[in-house]
Coordinates of C-alpha atoms in Angstrom, one line a residue:
Chain A
M115 CA 17.1 -25.2 -40.0
A116 CA 18.9 -23.7 -37.0
R117 CA 22.1 -25.4 -38.1
G118 CA 21.8 -23.8 -41.5
I119 CA 21.4 -20.3 -40.0
K120 CA 24.4 -20.9 -37.8
K121 CA 26.5 -21.9 -40.8
K122 CA 25.4 -18.8 -42.7
I123 CA 26.3 -16.5 -39.8
Q124 CA 29.7 -18.2 -39.6
Q125 CA 30.2 -17.7 -43.3
A126 CA 29.1 -14.1 -43.1
V127 CA 31.4 -13.3 -40.2
R128 CA 34.3 -15.0 -41.9
K129 CA 33.6 -13.0 -45.0
L130 CA 33.7 -9.8 -43.1
S131 CA 36.9 -10.6 -41.2
Y132 CA 40.3 -10.1 -42.7
R133 CA 43.4 -12.3 -42.6
T134 CA 46.6 -11.1 -41.1
T135 CA 49.7 -12.5 -39.5
V136 CA 51.3 -11.9 -36.1
D137 CA 54.3 -10.2 -37.8
Q138 CA 52.0 -7.8 -39.7
L139 CA 50.2 -6.8 -36.5
K140 CA 53.6 -6.3 -34.7
K141 CA 54.6 -4.0 -37.6
K142 CA 51.5 -1.9 -36.9
G143 CA 52.6 -1.7 -33.2
I144 CA 49.9 -4.2 -32.0
N145 CA 51.4 -6.6 -29.5
R146 CA 48.2 -7.9 -27.8
V147 CA 44.9 -8.7 -29.4
N148 CA 41.5 -9.9 -28.0
V149 CA 40.6 -13.2 -29.7
V150 CA 37.1 -14.7 -29.9
G151 CA 36.0 -17.9 -31.6
I152 CA 33.7 -17.7 -34.6
D153 CA 31.4 -20.2 -33.0
R154 CA 30.9 -17.9 -30.1
I155 CA 30.2 -14.9 -32.3
S156 CA 27.5 -16.8 -34.3
A157 CA 26.0 -18.1 -31.1
L158 CA 25.8 -14.6 -29.6
I159 CA 24.2 -13.2 -32.8
E160 CA 21.7 -16.0 -32.8
T161 CA 20.8 -15.4 -29.2
A162 CA 20.6 -11.6 -29.7
V163 CA 18.2 -12.0 -32.6
H164 CA 16.0 -14.5 -30.6
R165 CA 15.9 -12.3 -27.5
T166 CA 15.0 -9.2 -29.4
L167 CA 12.2 -10.9 -31.3
K168 CA 11.0 -12.5 -28.1
A169 CA 10.9 -9.2 -26.3
R170 CA 9.2 -7.6 -29.3
M171 CA 6.5 -10.3 -29.4
A172 CA 6.0 -10.0 -25.6
L173 CA 5.0 -6.3 -26.1
G174 CA 2.9 -7.0 -29.1
F175 CA 3.8 -6.6 -32.7
N176 CA 4.3 -2.9 -33.7
P177 CA 3.8 -2.5 -37.4
N178 CA 5.4 1.0 -37.2
L179 CA 8.7 -0.4 -36.1
T180 CA 11.3 0.0 -39.0
H181 CA 13.9 -2.6 -40.0
G182 CA 16.5 -0.2 -38.8
E183 CA 15.1 0.0 -35.3
I184 CA 14.9 -3.8 -35.0
A185 CA 18.5 -4.0 -36.3
N186 CA 19.6 -1.4 -33.7
E187 CA 17.9 -3.3 -30.9
T188 CA 19.5 -6.5 -32.0
R189 CA 22.9 -4.9 -32.2
A190 CA 22.5 -3.5 -28.7
E191 CA 21.4 -6.9 -27.4
F192 CA 24.4 -8.5 -29.1
L193 CA 26.8 -6.0 -27.5
R194 CA 25.2 -6.6 -24.1
L195 CA 25.5 -10.3 -24.5
L196 CA 29.1 -9.9 -25.5
R197 CA 29.8 -7.9 -22.4
N198 CA 28.0 -10.4 -20.2
K199 CA 30.2 -13.2 -21.6
E200 CA 33.3 -11.2 -21.1
S201 CA 32.5 -10.3 -17.6
L202 CA 31.5 -13.9 -16.8
K203 CA 34.8 -15.2 -18.1
K204 CA 36.7 -12.6 -16.2
V205 CA 34.8 -13.5 -13.0
Q206 CA 35.6 -17.1 -13.7
E207 CA 39.3 -16.5 -14.1
E208 CA 39.5 -14.3 -11.0
T209 CA 37.6 -16.7 -8.9
E210 CA 39.9 -19.6 -10.1
E211 CA 43.0 -17.5 -9.2
E212 CA 41.5 -16.6 -5.8
K213 CA 40.5 -20.2 -5.1
E214 CA 44.0 -21.4 -5.9
S215 CA 45.6 -18.8 -3.7
L216 CA 43.2 -19.5 -0.9
K217 CA 43.8 -23.2 -1.2
S218 CA 47.5 -22.8 -0.8
Q219 CA 46.9 -20.4 2.1
V220 CA 44.8 -23.0 3.8
A221 CA 47.3 -25.8 3.1
S222 CA 50.2 -23.6 4.5
L223 CA 48.2 -22.7 7.6
Q224 CA 47.2 -26.3 8.2
N225 CA 50.9 -27.3 8.0
E226 CA 51.9 -24.4 10.2
L227 CA 49.2 -25.4 12.7
Q228 CA 50.2 -29.1 12.7
T229 CA 53.9 -28.2 13.1
L230 CA 53.2 -25.8 16.0
Q231 CA 50.8 -28.3 17.6
R232 CA 53.5 -30.9 17.4
E233 CA 56.2 -28.6 18.7
I234 CA 53.9 -27.5 21.5
E235 CA 53.2 -31.0 22.5
E236 CA 56.9 -31.9 22.4
K237 CA 57.7 -28.8 24.4
R238 CA 55.1 -29.6 26.9
Q239 CA 56.3 -33.2 27.3
R240 CA 59.9 -32.1 27.5
F241 CA 58.9 -29.5 30.0
V242 CA 57.1 -32.0 32.2
R243 CA 60.0 -34.5 31.9
E244 CA 62.6 -31.9 32.8
E245 CA 60.5 -30.4 35.5
R246 CA 60.1 -33.8 37.1
V247 CA 63.8 -34.4 37.1
R248 CA 64.6 -30.9 38.2
T249 CA 62.0 -30.8 41.0
A250 CA 63.2 -34.2 42.3
A251 CA 66.8 -32.9 42.4
E252 CA 65.6 -29.6 44.1
D253 CA 63.5 -31.6 46.6
Q254 CA 66.5 -33.8 47.4
E255 CA 68.7 -30.8 47.8
L256 CA 66.2 -29.1 50.0
V257 CA 65.9 -32.2 52.2
L258 CA 69.6 -32.4 52.6
A259 CA 69.9 -28.7 53.4
V260 CA 67.2 -28.9 56.0
Q261 CA 68.8 -32.1 57.5
E262 CA 72.1 -30.5 57.6
L263 CA 70.8 -27.3 59.3
L264 CA 68.9 -29.2 61.9
G265 CA 71.8 -31.6 62.5
Q266 CA 74.0 -28.6 63.3
A267 CA 71.3 -27.3 65.7
K268 CA 71.5 -30.6 67.7
L269 CA 67.8 -30.8 68.6
G270 CA 67.9 -34.4 69.6
A271 CA 64.8 -36.6 69.3
K272 CA 62.6 -33.6 68.7
G273 CA 64.7 -32.7 65.7
L274 CA 63.2 -35.4 63.5
D275 CA 59.6 -34.2 64.0
I276 CA 60.6 -30.6 63.3
Q277 CA 62.5 -31.7 60.2
E278 CA 59.5 -33.5 58.9
E279 CA 57.2 -30.6 59.6
L280 CA 59.6 -28.1 58.0
L281 CA 60.1 -30.3 54.9
S282 CA 56.4 -30.8 54.4
L283 CA 55.8 -27.1 54.7
F284 CA 58.5 -26.1 52.3
L285 CA 57.7 -28.8 49.7
G286 CA 54.0 -28.0 49.9
R287 CA 54.6 -24.3 49.2
L288 CA 57.1 -25.1 46.5
D289 CA 54.6 -27.4 44.8
E290 CA 51.9 -24.8 44.8
E291 CA 54.2 -22.3 43.2
R292 CA 55.3 -24.8 40.5
K293 CA 51.6 -25.5 39.7
R294 CA 50.9 -21.8 39.3
V295 CA 53.8 -21.3 36.9
R296 CA 52.9 -24.4 34.9
A297 CA 49.3 -23.3 34.5
Q298 CA 50.4 -19.9 33.3
K299 CA 52.7 -21.5 30.7
E300 CA 50.0 -23.9 29.5
L301 CA 47.5 -21.0 29.2
E302 CA 50.0 -19.2 26.9
L303 CA 50.4 -22.3 24.8
R304 CA 46.7 -22.8 24.5
K305 CA 46.1 -19.2 23.4
E306 CA 48.6 -19.7 20.6
V307 CA 46.8 -22.8 19.4
D308 CA 43.4 -21.1 19.6
L309 CA 44.6 -18.2 17.5
L310 CA 45.8 -20.5 14.9
N311 CA 42.6 -22.5 14.9
R312 CA 40.6 -19.3 14.4
R313 CA 42.8 -18.3 11.5
L314 CA 42.3 -21.7 9.9
Q315 CA 38.5 -21.5 10.3
K316 CA 38.4 -18.1 8.7
V317 CA 40.4 -19.2 5.7
T318 CA 38.3 -22.4 5.3
K319 CA 35.2 -20.3 5.3
T320 CA 36.6 -18.0 2.6
L321 CA 37.5 -21.1 0.6
D322 CA 33.9 -22.4 0.8
H323 CA 32.6 -19.1 -0.4
T324 CA 35.1 -18.9 -3.3
E325 CA 34.2 -22.4 -4.3
G326 CA 30.5 -21.4 -4.4
R327 CA 31.3 -18.4 -6.6
L328 CA 33.4 -20.6 -8.9
Q329 CA 30.5 -23.0 -9.2
E330 CA 28.2 -20.2 -10.1
A331 CA 30.6 -18.9 -12.7
L332 CA 31.0 -22.3 -14.2
T333 CA 27.3 -23.0 -14.5
G334 CA 26.5 -19.5 -15.6
V335 CA 24.1 -19.0 -12.6
T336 CA 25.2 -15.4 -12.1
E337 CA 21.8 -14.1 -11.0
D338 CA 23.3 -10.7 -10.4
L339 CA 23.5 -10.1 -14.2
G340 CA 19.8 -10.5 -14.8
V341 CA 18.2 -10.1 -18.2
S342 CA 18.7 -6.9 -20.1
S343 CA 15.7 -4.7 -20.9
I344 CA 15.1 -3.9 -24.6
Y345 CA 15.2 -0.2 -23.7
K346 CA 18.3 1.8 -23.2
E347 CA 16.4 5.0 -22.2
V348 CA 13.1 5.9 -20.6
Q349 CA 10.4 5.7 -23.2
G350 CA 7.2 7.6 -22.7
L351 CA 4.3 8.0 -25.0
S352 CA 5.1 8.4 -28.6
S353 CA 3.8 11.6 -30.2
Q354 CA 3.0 9.4 -33.3
D355 CA 0.5 7.4 -31.3
P356 CA -2.9 7.9 -32.9
E357 CA -4.5 8.4 -29.5
F358 CA -1.6 10.5 -28.1
K359 CA -3.8 13.2 -26.5
K360 CA -6.2 10.8 -24.8
K361 CA -3.4 8.6 -23.5
K362 CA -1.4 11.6 -22.3
T363 CA -4.5 12.7 -20.2
L364 CA -4.8 9.2 -18.8
M365 CA -1.1 9.1 -17.9
T366 CA -1.4 12.4 -16.2
S367 CA -4.5 11.2 -14.2
I368 CA -2.6 8.1 -13.1
F369 CA 0.4 10.1 -12.1
E370 CA -1.6 12.7 -10.1
A371 CA -3.5 10.0 -8.2
N372 CA -0.2 8.3 -7.4
L373 CA 1.5 11.6 -6.4
E374 CA -1.3 12.4 -4.1
L375 CA -1.2 8.9 -2.5
Q376 CA 2.6 9.0 -2.1
Q377 CA 2.6 12.6 -0.7
K378 CA 0.0 11.4 1.9
D379 CA 2.4 8.6 2.6
S380 CA 5.3 11.0 3.3
Chain B
M63 CA 45.4 -16.8 -34.6
T64 CA 43.6 -19.7 -36.3
D65 CA 41.1 -19.8 -39.1
E66 CA 38.3 -20.2 -36.5
Q67 CA 39.2 -17.0 -34.7
T68 CA 38.6 -13.4 -35.5
N69 CA 39.7 -10.2 -34.0
T70 CA 36.9 -8.4 -32.2
N71 CA 36.0 -4.7 -32.5
S72 CA 37.9 -2.7 -29.9
A73 CA 34.8 -0.5 -29.4
T74 CA 33.4 -3.4 -27.4
D75 CA 36.2 -3.1 -24.8
S76 CA 35.5 0.5 -24.1
E77 CA 31.8 -0.2 -23.7
A78 CA 32.5 -3.1 -21.4
G79 CA 34.8 -1.1 -19.3
A80 CA 32.2 1.6 -18.8
E81 CA 29.8 -0.7 -17.1
G82 CA 29.5 0.1 -13.5
P83 CA 27.1 0.1 -10.6
S84 CA 25.4 3.3 -11.8
K85 CA 22.0 2.7 -13.4
E86 CA 22.8 4.1 -16.8
H87 CA 22.5 1.0 -18.9
G88 CA 18.8 0.8 -19.6
V89 CA 15.4 0.9 -18.2
L90 CA 13.4 -2.1 -17.2
Y91 CA 9.6 -1.7 -17.1
I92 CA 7.6 -4.1 -15.1
G93 CA 3.9 -4.6 -15.1
V94 CA 2.5 -6.4 -12.1
D95 CA -1.0 -7.9 -11.6
L96 CA -1.3 -8.5 -7.9
G97 CA -4.2 -10.9 -7.6
T98 CA -5.9 -12.9 -4.8
S99 CA -5.0 -16.2 -6.4
R100 CA -2.1 -15.5 -8.6
T101 CA 0.4 -12.6 -9.1
S102 CA 1.8 -12.2 -12.6
I103 CA 4.5 -10.0 -14.0
S104 CA 5.4 -8.9 -17.5
A105 CA 8.7 -7.1 -18.1
S106 CA 10.4 -5.2 -20.9
N107 CA 13.2 -7.8 -21.0
G108 CA 10.7 -10.4 -22.3
V109 CA 10.4 -12.1 -18.9
R110 CA 6.8 -13.2 -17.9
E111 CA 6.2 -15.1 -14.8
T112 CA 3.2 -16.0 -12.6
V113 CA 3.2 -17.2 -9.0
A114 CA 0.4 -18.3 -6.7
S115 CA -0.3 -15.5 -4.2
A116 CA 0.8 -17.6 -1.2
V117 CA 3.8 -17.1 1.2
G118 CA 5.0 -19.5 3.8
Y119 CA 7.4 -19.2 6.7
P120 CA 8.8 -22.3 8.4
K121 CA 6.9 -23.1 11.6
D122 CA 10.1 -23.8 13.6
V123 CA 13.8 -24.3 13.4
V124 CA 13.4 -28.0 12.4
A125 CA 11.1 -27.1 9.5
M126 CA 13.5 -24.3 8.4
K127 CA 16.5 -26.8 8.4
L128 CA 14.4 -29.3 6.5
L129 CA 13.2 -26.8 3.8
G130 CA 16.5 -24.9 3.7
K131 CA 14.7 -21.6 3.2
E132 CA 13.3 -18.8 5.3
V133 CA 10.5 -18.0 3.0
L134 CA 8.7 -20.1 0.4
Y135 CA 6.4 -18.8 -2.3
G136 CA 3.6 -19.8 -4.6
D137 CA 2.9 -23.5 -5.4
E138 CA 5.9 -24.6 -3.4
A139 CA 4.5 -22.9 -0.3
I140 CA 1.1 -24.5 -0.8
K141 CA 2.6 -27.9 -1.4
K142 CA 4.7 -27.7 1.9
R143 CA 2.0 -25.9 3.9
L144 CA 2.0 -28.5 6.7
S145 CA 5.5 -27.3 7.7
L146 CA 4.7 -23.6 7.3
N147 CA 2.8 -20.7 8.6
L148 CA 1.0 -20.1 5.3
Y149 CA -0.4 -16.7 4.3
K150 CA -2.6 -15.8 1.4
P151 CA -2.3 -12.1 2.0
L152 CA -5.0 -11.0 -0.4
E153 CA -8.7 -11.6 0.2
H154 CA -11.7 -10.3 -1.9
G155 CA -9.1 -8.5 -4.0
V156 CA -7.5 -6.5 -1.2
L157 CA -4.9 -7.0 1.5
K158 CA -6.3 -8.8 4.5
S159 CA -6.6 -6.4 7.4
G160 CA -7.6 -6.6 11.0
D161 CA -5.9 -6.5 14.3
G162 CA -3.1 -8.3 15.9
E163 CA -0.4 -10.7 14.7
D164 CA -2.4 -12.1 11.8
S165 CA -2.7 -8.7 10.2
E166 CA 1.0 -8.1 10.6
G167 CA 1.8 -11.5 9.2
N168 CA -0.4 -10.8 6.1
L169 CA 1.2 -7.4 5.6
R170 CA 4.7 -9.0 5.7
A171 CA 3.6 -11.8 3.4
A172 CA 2.2 -9.2 0.9
K173 CA 5.5 -7.3 0.9
D174 CA 7.5 -10.5 0.5
L175 CA 5.2 -11.7 -2.3
L176 CA 5.5 -8.4 -4.2
Q177 CA 9.3 -8.4 -3.8
E178 CA 9.4 -12.0 -5.0
A179 CA 7.3 -11.1 -8.1
I180 CA 9.6 -8.2 -8.9
R181 CA 12.7 -10.5 -8.4
L182 CA 11.2 -12.9 -10.9
A183 CA 11.6 -10.1 -13.5
K184 CA 15.4 -10.6 -13.3
A185 CA 16.3 -7.0 -13.4
R186 CA 19.9 -6.1 -14.0
K187 CA 21.5 -4.1 -11.2
D188 CA 22.7 -1.4 -13.6
E189 CA 19.2 -0.7 -15.0
L190 CA 16.5 1.6 -13.8
V191 CA 13.5 -0.3 -12.7
Y192 CA 10.0 1.3 -13.1
A193 CA 7.0 -0.7 -12.1
V194 CA 3.2 -0.3 -12.5
I195 CA 1.1 -2.4 -10.3
G196 CA -2.4 -3.3 -11.1
A197 CA -4.1 -3.0 -7.7
P198 CA -7.7 -4.0 -7.0
A199 CA -10.1 -1.2 -7.8
Q200 CA -11.5 -1.4 -4.3
A201 CA -8.2 -1.3 -2.5
S202 CA -8.1 1.1 0.4
I203 CA -5.6 3.9 0.8
H204 CA -3.9 1.9 3.6
N205 CA -3.7 -1.1 1.3
K206 CA -2.3 1.0 -1.6
K207 CA 0.3 2.6 0.7
A208 CA 1.4 -0.9 1.9
I209 CA 1.8 -2.1 -1.7
I210 CA 3.8 1.0 -2.7
E211 CA 6.0 0.7 0.4
A212 CA 6.7 -3.0 -0.4
A213 CA 7.5 -2.3 -4.0
R214 CA 9.7 0.7 -3.3
E215 CA 12.3 -1.6 -1.7
S216 CA 12.9 -3.3 -5.0
V217 CA 12.3 -0.7 -7.7
D218 CA 13.3 2.9 -8.5
S219 CA 9.9 4.2 -9.0
V220 CA 6.4 2.7 -8.7
M221 CA 2.8 3.6 -9.6
L222 CA -0.5 1.9 -9.0
C223 CA -3.4 1.7 -11.4
S224 CA -6.8 0.0 -11.4
E225 CA -6.6 -3.6 -12.7
P226 CA -9.5 -3.6 -15.2
F227 CA -8.2 -0.2 -16.5
A228 CA -4.8 -1.9 -17.1
V229 CA -6.5 -4.7 -19.1
A230 CA -8.3 -2.3 -21.4
Y231 CA -5.3 0.0 -21.8
G232 CA -3.1 -3.0 -22.7
L233 CA -5.4 -3.8 -25.6
D234 CA -5.8 -0.1 -26.7
W235 CA -9.5 -0.2 -26.0
L236 CA -9.9 3.1 -24.2
E237 CA -13.4 4.2 -25.2
D238 CA -16.8 2.7 -24.8
V239 CA -15.6 -0.6 -23.4
L240 CA -16.8 -2.7 -20.5
V241 CA -14.2 -4.8 -18.8
I242 CA -15.1 -7.9 -16.7
D243 CA -12.1 -9.0 -14.8
I244 CA -12.9 -12.2 -12.9
G245 CA -10.3 -12.9 -10.3
A246 CA -10.3 -15.3 -7.3
G247 CA -11.5 -12.8 -4.7
T248 CA -13.6 -10.4 -6.8
T249 CA -15.1 -9.8 -10.2
D250 CA -14.4 -6.2 -11.2
L251 CA -16.5 -4.5 -13.9
C252 CA -15.2 -1.3 -15.3
R253 CA -16.6 1.1 -17.8
M254 CA -14.1 2.9 -20.0
H255 CA -15.0 6.1 -21.7
G256 CA -11.7 7.7 -22.7
T257 CA -10.9 9.1 -19.2
M258 CA -9.9 7.6 -15.9
P259 CA -12.8 5.5 -14.6
E260 CA -14.5 7.0 -11.6
D261 CA -16.3 5.2 -8.8
A262 CA -19.5 5.2 -10.8
D263 CA -17.8 3.4 -13.6
Q264 CA -16.8 0.5 -11.5
I265 CA -18.6 -2.3 -9.8
T266 CA -17.0 -5.0 -7.7
L267 CA -18.7 -8.3 -7.0
T268 CA -17.6 -11.1 -4.7
Y269 CA -19.0 -13.7 -7.2
A270 CA -15.6 -14.8 -8.3
G271 CA -13.2 -17.8 -8.1
D272 CA -13.3 -18.2 -4.3
Y273 CA -17.1 -18.0 -4.3
L274 CA -17.2 -20.8 -6.9
D275 CA -14.8 -22.9 -4.8
Q276 CA -17.1 -22.7 -1.8
E277 CA -20.2 -23.4 -3.9
L278 CA -18.6 -26.4 -5.6
F279 CA -17.4 -27.7 -2.2
K280 CA -21.0 -27.6 -1.0
A281 CA -22.3 -29.2 -4.2
F282 CA -19.7 -32.0 -4.0
Q283 CA -20.7 -32.7 -0.4
E284 CA -24.2 -33.5 -1.7
A285 CA -23.1 -35.2 -5.0
C286 CA -20.3 -37.3 -3.7
P287 CA -21.6 -38.9 -0.5
G288 CA -18.9 -40.3 1.8
A289 CA -16.1 -38.6 0.0
D290 CA -13.3 -36.7 1.8
F291 CA -11.9 -33.6 0.1
T292 CA -10.6 -30.2 0.8
I293 CA -11.2 -26.8 -0.7
N294 CA -7.8 -27.0 -2.5
M295 CA -8.9 -30.3 -4.2
V296 CA -12.1 -28.7 -5.3
K297 CA -10.2 -25.7 -6.7
E298 CA -7.9 -28.0 -8.7
I299 CA -11.0 -29.8 -10.1
K300 CA -12.6 -26.4 -11.0
E301 CA -9.4 -25.1 -12.7
K302 CA -9.3 -28.3 -14.8
Y303 CA -12.9 -28.8 -15.8
A304 CA -15.0 -25.6 -15.2
Y305 CA -17.5 -24.9 -18.0
V306 CA -20.9 -23.3 -18.3
S307 CA -22.2 -23.9 -21.7
G308 CA -21.9 -26.2 -24.7
S309 CA -21.1 -29.8 -24.4
S310 CA -18.5 -31.4 -22.2
E311 CA -17.1 -34.9 -22.1
T312 CA -18.2 -36.7 -18.9
I313 CA -16.3 -35.3 -15.9
T314 CA -15.3 -38.0 -13.5
V315 CA -13.2 -37.2 -10.5
N316 CA -11.5 -39.6 -8.1
L317 CA -12.2 -38.7 -4.4
P318 CA -11.2 -40.8 -1.4
V319 CA -13.9 -42.6 0.4
S320 CA -12.6 -44.2 3.6
G321 CA -9.1 -43.8 2.1
K322 CA -9.9 -45.5 -1.2
P323 CA -10.0 -43.4 -4.4
T324 CA -13.6 -43.6 -5.7
P325 CA -14.8 -42.2 -9.1
F326 CA -17.7 -39.7 -9.0
E327 CA -19.4 -38.3 -12.1
V328 CA -19.8 -34.5 -11.6
T329 CA -20.4 -33.1 -15.1
E330 CA -23.7 -31.4 -14.3
V331 CA -22.6 -30.4 -10.8
V332 CA -19.7 -28.5 -12.2
K333 CA -21.7 -26.8 -15.0
N334 CA -24.7 -25.8 -12.7
T335 CA -22.4 -24.4 -10.0
C336 CA -20.2 -22.4 -12.4
K337 CA -23.3 -20.9 -13.9
K338 CA -24.1 -19.2 -10.6
I339 CA -21.7 -16.3 -11.3
I340 CA -23.4 -15.4 -14.6
P341 CA -26.6 -13.7 -13.3
P342 CA -24.8 -11.2 -10.9
I343 CA -22.3 -10.3 -13.7
V344 CA -25.1 -9.7 -16.2
E345 CA -27.0 -7.7 -13.6
A346 CA -24.0 -5.5 -13.0
L347 CA -23.4 -5.1 -16.7
G348 CA -27.0 -3.9 -17.0
K349 CA -26.4 -1.3 -14.4
L350 CA -23.3 0.1 -16.0
V351 CA -24.9 0.1 -19.5
A352 CA -28.1 1.7 -18.2
S353 CA -26.3 4.6 -16.5
F354 CA -24.2 5.3 -19.6
D355 CA -24.9 7.9 -22.3
P356 CA -27.9 6.4 -24.2
E357 CA -26.3 7.3 -27.5
F358 CA -23.4 5.0 -26.8
Q359 CA -25.1 2.2 -25.0
E360 CA -25.4 0.0 -28.1
R361 CA -21.7 0.5 -28.8
L362 CA -20.8 -0.3 -25.2
K363 CA -22.8 -3.5 -25.2
G364 CA -20.9 -4.6 -28.3
R365 CA -17.5 -4.1 -26.6
V366 CA -17.3 -6.2 -23.5
L367 CA -13.9 -7.6 -22.6
L368 CA -13.6 -10.7 -20.5
A369 CA -10.4 -11.1 -18.6
G370 CA -8.8 -12.7 -15.5
G371 CA -8.3 -16.3 -14.5
G372 CA -12.1 -16.8 -14.2
S373 CA -12.5 -16.1 -17.9
L374 CA -10.9 -19.5 -18.5
I375 CA -14.2 -21.1 -17.6
R376 CA -15.2 -22.7 -20.9
G377 CA -18.2 -21.1 -22.6
L378 CA -18.4 -18.2 -20.1
D379 CA -18.1 -15.5 -22.9
R380 CA -21.0 -17.1 -24.7
A381 CA -23.1 -17.6 -21.6
I382 CA -22.7 -13.9 -20.6
E383 CA -23.6 -12.9 -24.2
D384 CA -26.7 -15.0 -23.9
G385 CA -27.5 -13.3 -20.6
M386 CA -27.0 -9.9 -22.1
H387 CA -29.3 -10.7 -25.1
Q388 CA -32.0 -11.7 -22.6
K389 CA -31.6 -8.8 -20.3
L390 CA -30.3 -6.0 -22.5
G391 CA -31.4 -7.0 -26.0
S392 CA -27.9 -7.5 -27.4
G393 CA -24.3 -8.0 -26.3
R394 CA -20.9 -9.1 -27.6
V395 CA -18.3 -10.5 -25.2
I396 CA -14.7 -11.0 -26.3
R397 CA -12.4 -13.1 -24.2
I398 CA -8.9 -11.6 -24.1
E399 CA -6.1 -13.8 -25.5
E400 CA -4.0 -14.1 -22.4
P401 CA -6.3 -14.0 -19.3
I402 CA -3.4 -14.7 -16.9
Y403 CA -1.1 -12.0 -18.2
G404 CA -3.8 -9.5 -19.5
G405 CA -3.5 -7.2 -16.4
A406 CA 0.3 -7.4 -16.2
N407 CA 0.7 -6.7 -20.0
G408 CA -1.6 -3.7 -19.6
A409 CA 0.4 -2.4 -16.6
L410 CA 3.6 -2.9 -18.6
K411 CA 2.2 -0.8 -21.4
I412 CA 1.2 2.0 -19.0
A413 CA 4.7 1.9 -17.5
H414 CA 6.2 2.2 -21.0
D415 CA 3.9 5.1 -22.0
M416 CA 4.4 7.0 -18.7
P417 CA 6.5 10.2 -19.4
E418 CA 10.0 10.3 -17.9
E419 CA 9.3 13.4 -15.7
F420 CA 6.4 11.5 -13.9
W421 CA 8.7 8.7 -13.0
E422 CA 11.4 11.1 -11.8
K423 CA 8.9 12.9 -9.6
L424 CA 7.9 9.7 -7.8
K425 CA 11.4 8.4 -7.2

């Protein structure tokens, strides 16, 4: 049954459409067109009719409602559905693009981080290696200089003790200074790595969020859209209502009681 | 362009482009029936939902991690109550009040429940949302303010109305009608005579669903020796089997005795206990009829509407009619078609009929 209706809708839509070619459109100055499949149109019409009838039935059947009014409501529902589909597709495409862009950002940052970490490690090792060689040479030079200086002073047997004390003092101070410089350099390196780690975490979080949005768009769980009301405007009591006066009085009483209550509230 | 594709109307594009965050794309009306046991909503987008009036908050971080939510509602909250601080914020038809933490907890739960109910209506962000909430007839001003405050956070404008009035309005029965709305906490009786019901037109009884649960619990303790059961189990049995007149197939329930499910036949126990709410209702109907204009008393007796979850007790309409015949000489009771949504549907109709300027003034 439902299949038959769908087929009839498709036939009707096809009958109402006209055939044209790309060249003919170009001649009219049209270079870009929006294209929608006939299946989608018929599905939207079907949904619009069902939703309108469902909403009507929920409010109780109104025998005063004309065919024209029902047709208008259905048309409005159809347009709303069409807009929903369009915005959903747009969100989907945007999210896909955003996701791809973020993915590449993450990959590039991960590469950057790895390269930097590798470089930093190499630098640190080289620095340690070179420092070891340099400090050994400097220490040797210092020892020789001290020995030479004390040799010239001709201090005799006492000279060896003084030489040892002096060397121990010099080398101790030198070592402390070297440690301070090394710590400072390591701190700078660590800051650089931390900064990169933070950037990476941020991008990864954004990627997770985007993937969530994409999933929502794909499954159609875009709760934000909600379900459209059948009313475009505020309604109010119809003057055609057989009990208009009585109902108007009741509405006024309810309003006044609420106004009093809410004024007390404020 | 293939045969299966058609050029769309360009008017659609311009309409789609106009859609923005401003609320100019429609009006969603919501009718809410805030009940002790269940809260129901009907909306002008065709959505109708009902949720048990229970709200649960995880007891600790472990429970929160396990449940994956900060707040649980309805049957889910009841089901997972062991991990939750569970609140049933309405009692005897009104918000539970008192001092201290429990009162604050109930108020918070009531707000959360109301917001959840409105959320269930699936309102679009670009639509105005106007709600009418059927509040218990006996709700205090403090209670009403709390309800309005809670709803305001989710809607553009909100009004309260009396629940039984909403039921009658929803069915277009505005004159010479008696409404019996049997909820969990209270049974509200309301006399309609074309104007807003006053205090003298309303009677509230506590002979309602919760009362029956307690009575059935006591009756089961006598009728089912050795059985272990809770008030929730009794409530489930009541909702499944409750009846007061006519014949019923044998009601057999399985209750655990020392851990082993054991069958008990409770047909008469259920019937006799459920019948306990009939005399007070008939008594109250008598009072409302007797104090009405004598010229219209006969008409009033012939137009009694039975609504609320309690009206689902099989044979209750007939039993009340019998009681009215005995006490008042005549009576005709009509059970409304949708007891669960009767109040919400009526509130929705009031929302629809409310003039625009009234909504605007209450924004």
